[in-house]
Short mmCIF file of C-alpha atoms in Angstrom, two decimals:
data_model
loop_
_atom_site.label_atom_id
_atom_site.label_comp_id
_atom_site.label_asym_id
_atom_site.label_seq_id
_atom_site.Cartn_x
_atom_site.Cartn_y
_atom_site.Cartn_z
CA UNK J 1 20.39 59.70 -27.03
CA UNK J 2 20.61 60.55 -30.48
CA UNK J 3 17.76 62.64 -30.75
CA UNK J 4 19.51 64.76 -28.02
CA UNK J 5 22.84 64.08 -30.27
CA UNK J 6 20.52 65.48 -33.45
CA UNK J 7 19.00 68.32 -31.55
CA UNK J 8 22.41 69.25 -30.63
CA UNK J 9 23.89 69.30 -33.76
CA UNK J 10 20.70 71.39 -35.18
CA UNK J 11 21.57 74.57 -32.75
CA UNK J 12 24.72 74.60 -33.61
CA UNK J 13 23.44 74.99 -37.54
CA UNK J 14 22.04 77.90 -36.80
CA UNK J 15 24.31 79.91 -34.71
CA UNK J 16 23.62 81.95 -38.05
CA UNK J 17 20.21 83.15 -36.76
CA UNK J 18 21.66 84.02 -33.57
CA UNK J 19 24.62 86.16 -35.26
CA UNK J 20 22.20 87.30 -37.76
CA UNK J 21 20.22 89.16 -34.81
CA UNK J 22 23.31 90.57 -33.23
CA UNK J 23 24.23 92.02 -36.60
CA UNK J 24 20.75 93.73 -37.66
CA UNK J 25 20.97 95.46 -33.97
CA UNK J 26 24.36 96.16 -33.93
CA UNK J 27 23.79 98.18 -37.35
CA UNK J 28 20.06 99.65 -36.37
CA UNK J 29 22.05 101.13 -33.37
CA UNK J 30 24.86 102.36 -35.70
CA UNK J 31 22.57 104.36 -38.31
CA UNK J 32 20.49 105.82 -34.98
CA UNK J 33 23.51 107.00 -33.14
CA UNK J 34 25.28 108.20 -36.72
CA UNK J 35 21.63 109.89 -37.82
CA UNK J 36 21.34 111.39 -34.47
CA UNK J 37 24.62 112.63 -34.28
CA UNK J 38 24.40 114.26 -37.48
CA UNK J 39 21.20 116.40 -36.25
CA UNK J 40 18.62 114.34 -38.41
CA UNK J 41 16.27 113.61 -35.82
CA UNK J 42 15.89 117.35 -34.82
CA UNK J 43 12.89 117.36 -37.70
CA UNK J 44 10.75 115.12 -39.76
CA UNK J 45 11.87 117.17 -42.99
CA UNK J 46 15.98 116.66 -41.83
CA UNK J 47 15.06 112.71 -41.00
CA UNK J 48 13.36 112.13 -44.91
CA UNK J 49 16.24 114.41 -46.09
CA UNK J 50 18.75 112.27 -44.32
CA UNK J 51 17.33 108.91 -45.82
CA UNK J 52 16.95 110.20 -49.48
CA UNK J 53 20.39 111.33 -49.51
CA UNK J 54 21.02 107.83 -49.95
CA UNK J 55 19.09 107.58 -53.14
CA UNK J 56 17.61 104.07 -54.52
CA UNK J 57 20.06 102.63 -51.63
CA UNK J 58 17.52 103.52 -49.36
CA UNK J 59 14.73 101.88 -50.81
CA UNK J 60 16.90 98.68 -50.46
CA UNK J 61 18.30 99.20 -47.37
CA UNK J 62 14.66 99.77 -46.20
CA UNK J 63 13.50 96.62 -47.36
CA UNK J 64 16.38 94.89 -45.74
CA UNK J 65 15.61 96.32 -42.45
CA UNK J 66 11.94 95.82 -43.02
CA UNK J 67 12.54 91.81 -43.80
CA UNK J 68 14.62 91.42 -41.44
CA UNK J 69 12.68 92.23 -38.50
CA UNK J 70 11.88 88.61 -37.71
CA UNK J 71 15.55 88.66 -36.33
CA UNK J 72 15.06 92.01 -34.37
CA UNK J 73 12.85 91.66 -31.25
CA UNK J 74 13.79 95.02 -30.35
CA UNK J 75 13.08 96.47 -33.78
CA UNK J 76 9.54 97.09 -33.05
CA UNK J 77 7.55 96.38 -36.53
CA UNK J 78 5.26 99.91 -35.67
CA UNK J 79 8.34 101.83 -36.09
CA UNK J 80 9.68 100.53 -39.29
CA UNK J 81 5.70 100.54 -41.06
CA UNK J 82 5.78 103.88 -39.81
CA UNK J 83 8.95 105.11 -41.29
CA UNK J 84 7.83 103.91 -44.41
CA UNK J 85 4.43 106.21 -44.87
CA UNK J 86 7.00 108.97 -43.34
CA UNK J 87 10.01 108.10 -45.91
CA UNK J 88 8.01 107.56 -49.26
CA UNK J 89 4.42 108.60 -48.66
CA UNK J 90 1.42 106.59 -47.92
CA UNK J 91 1.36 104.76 -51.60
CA UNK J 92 5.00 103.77 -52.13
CA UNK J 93 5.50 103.55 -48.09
CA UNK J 94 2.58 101.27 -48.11
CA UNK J 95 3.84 99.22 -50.54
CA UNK J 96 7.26 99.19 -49.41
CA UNK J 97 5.94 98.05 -46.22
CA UNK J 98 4.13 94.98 -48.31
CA UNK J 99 7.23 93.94 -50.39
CA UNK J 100 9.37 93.96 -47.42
CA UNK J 101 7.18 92.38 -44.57
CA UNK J 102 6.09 89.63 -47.20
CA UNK J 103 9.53 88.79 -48.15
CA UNK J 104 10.22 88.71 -44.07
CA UNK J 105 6.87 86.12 -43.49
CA UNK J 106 8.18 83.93 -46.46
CA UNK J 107 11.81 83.77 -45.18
CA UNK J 108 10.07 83.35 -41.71
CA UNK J 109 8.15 80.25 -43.13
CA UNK J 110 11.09 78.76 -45.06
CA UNK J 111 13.75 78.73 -42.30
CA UNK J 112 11.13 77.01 -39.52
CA UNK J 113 10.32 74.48 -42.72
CA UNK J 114 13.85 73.66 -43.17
CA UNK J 115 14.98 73.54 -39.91
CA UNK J 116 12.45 72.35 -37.85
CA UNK J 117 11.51 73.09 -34.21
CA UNK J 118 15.23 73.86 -33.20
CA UNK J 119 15.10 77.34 -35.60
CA UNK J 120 11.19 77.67 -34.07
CA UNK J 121 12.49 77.61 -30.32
CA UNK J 122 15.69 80.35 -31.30
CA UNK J 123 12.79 82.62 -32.77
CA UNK J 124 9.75 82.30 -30.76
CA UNK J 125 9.16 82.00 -26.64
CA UNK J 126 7.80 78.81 -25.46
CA UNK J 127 4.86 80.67 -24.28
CA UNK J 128 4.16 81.99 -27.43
CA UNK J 129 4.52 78.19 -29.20
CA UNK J 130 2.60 77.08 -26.17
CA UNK J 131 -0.21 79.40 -26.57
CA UNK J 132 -1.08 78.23 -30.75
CA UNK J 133 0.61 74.86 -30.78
CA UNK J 134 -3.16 72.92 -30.47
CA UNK J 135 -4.29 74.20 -33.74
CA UNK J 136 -0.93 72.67 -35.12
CA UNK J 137 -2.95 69.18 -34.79
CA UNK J 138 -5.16 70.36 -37.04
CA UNK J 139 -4.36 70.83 -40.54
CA UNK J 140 -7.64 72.82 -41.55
CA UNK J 141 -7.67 74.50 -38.51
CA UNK J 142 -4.50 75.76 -38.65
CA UNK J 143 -5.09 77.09 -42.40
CA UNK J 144 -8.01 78.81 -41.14
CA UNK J 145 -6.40 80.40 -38.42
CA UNK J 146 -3.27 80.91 -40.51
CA UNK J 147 -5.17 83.11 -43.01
CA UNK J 148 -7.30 85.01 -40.33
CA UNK J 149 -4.59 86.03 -38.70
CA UNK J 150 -2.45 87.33 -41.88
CA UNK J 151 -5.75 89.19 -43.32
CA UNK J 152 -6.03 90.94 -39.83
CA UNK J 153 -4.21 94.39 -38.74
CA UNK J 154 -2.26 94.59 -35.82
CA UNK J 155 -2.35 90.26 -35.60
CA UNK J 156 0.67 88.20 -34.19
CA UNK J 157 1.70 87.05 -38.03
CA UNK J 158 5.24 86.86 -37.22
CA UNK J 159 4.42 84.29 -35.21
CA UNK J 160 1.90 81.82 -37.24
CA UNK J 161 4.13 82.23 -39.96
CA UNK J 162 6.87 80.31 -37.86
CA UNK J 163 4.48 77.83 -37.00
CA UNK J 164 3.33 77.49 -40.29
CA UNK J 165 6.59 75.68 -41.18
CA UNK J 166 5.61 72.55 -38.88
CA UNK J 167 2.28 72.80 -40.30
CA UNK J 168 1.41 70.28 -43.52
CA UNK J 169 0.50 73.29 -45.44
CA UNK J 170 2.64 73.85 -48.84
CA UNK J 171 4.87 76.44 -49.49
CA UNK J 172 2.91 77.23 -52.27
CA UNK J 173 -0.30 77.96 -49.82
CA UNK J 174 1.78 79.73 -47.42
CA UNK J 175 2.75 82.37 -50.11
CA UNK J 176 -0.66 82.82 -52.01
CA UNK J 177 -2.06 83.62 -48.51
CA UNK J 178 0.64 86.16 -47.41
CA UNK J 179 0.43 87.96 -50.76
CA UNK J 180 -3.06 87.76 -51.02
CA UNK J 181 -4.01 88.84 -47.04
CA UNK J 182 -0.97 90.98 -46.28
CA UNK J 183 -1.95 94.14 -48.24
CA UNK J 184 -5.39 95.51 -46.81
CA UNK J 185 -3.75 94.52 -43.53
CA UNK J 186 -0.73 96.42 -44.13
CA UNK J 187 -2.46 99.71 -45.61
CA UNK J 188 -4.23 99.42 -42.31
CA UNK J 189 -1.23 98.84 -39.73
CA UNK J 190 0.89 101.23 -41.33
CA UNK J 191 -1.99 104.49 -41.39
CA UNK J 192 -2.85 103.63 -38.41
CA UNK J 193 0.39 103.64 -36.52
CA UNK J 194 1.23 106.86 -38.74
CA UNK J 195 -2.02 108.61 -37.73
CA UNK J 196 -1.91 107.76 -34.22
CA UNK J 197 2.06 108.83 -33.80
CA UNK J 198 0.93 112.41 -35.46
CA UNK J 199 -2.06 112.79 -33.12
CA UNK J 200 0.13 112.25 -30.57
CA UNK J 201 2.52 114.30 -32.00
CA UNK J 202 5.52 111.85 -32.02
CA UNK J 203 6.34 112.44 -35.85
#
């Protein structure tokens, strides 16, 4: 009974996450409709002019949006990588892309660590927990998958980095890894997309 009691009370501490979500969508939806409306979609040149206008602001606002994305499902991380090479070039977008998805698998780390499973069920699906949860039981395994999975392109690193917070690894691993694995990987994910989307002929 009071585990239920405790479990309870742990949901209800983070209501935060849940309003945090509602917020990042509400205002991704807000600067889409606003940008739209304003004609800035019409051309890649009028979308890049659009975002510069803000000057260094956008930087930071990028990198908001960008480490945020663990608490926008609908935010789809192709599209923000993307913007990035689009926005400031394939150095500084690439790089941009680094700083802010790093900061996002850190926070993603610290908040299951802190929390516990309650914060791991609000942001991941059972069948996603389901699907990794064995290597959990296995501290080395788990470290080896952990870094596989954050050196590779196009890998479910969102994820592991939730489930990294029940794992016995230190927060000082955790980080080393992500800073160490996430740049080849993100150099990769972000051209890619890019390339692909011009090919296309999306952007």
């Amino acid at each position: 009974m009071g585990g239920l009691i405790n479990m309870d009370i742990a949901h209800h501490k983070l209501k935060w996450i849940d309003l945090l979500s509602i917020l990042g969508f509400s205002l991704s939806l807000m600067i889409i409709y606003f940008a739209w409306q304003g004609g800035v979609f019409e051309s890649r040149e009028d979308f890049v002019a659009y975002v510069h206008g803000f000057g260094r602001y956008s930087v930071i606002i990028f990198l908001l949006l960008q480490s945020l994305q663990i608490f926008l499902p609908l935010l789809p991380s192709a599209i923000t990588v993307t913007a990035g090479v689009v926005l400031y070039g394939p150095v500084l977008g690439v790089f941009y892309n680094y700083i802010g998805i790093s900061i996002g698998s850190i926070l993603a780390f610290l908040i299951v660590r802190k929390y516990g499973e309650p914060a791991l069920e609000k942001l991941v699906s059972e069948k996603k927990v389901k699907k990794y949860e064995d290597k959990l039981t296995h501290g080395k395994m788990f470290e080896r998958f952990f870094a596989t999975v954050i050196f590779t392109p196009f890998a479910p690193d969102n994820v592991v980095c939730y489930l990294a917070g029940l794992s016995d690894m230190t927060i000082k691993k955790v980080v080393i890894i992500i800073l160490l694995g996430k740049p080849l990987s993100i150099a990769l994910y972000s051209l890619g997309w890019t390339t692909l989307l011009e090919l296309i002929g999306i952007i």
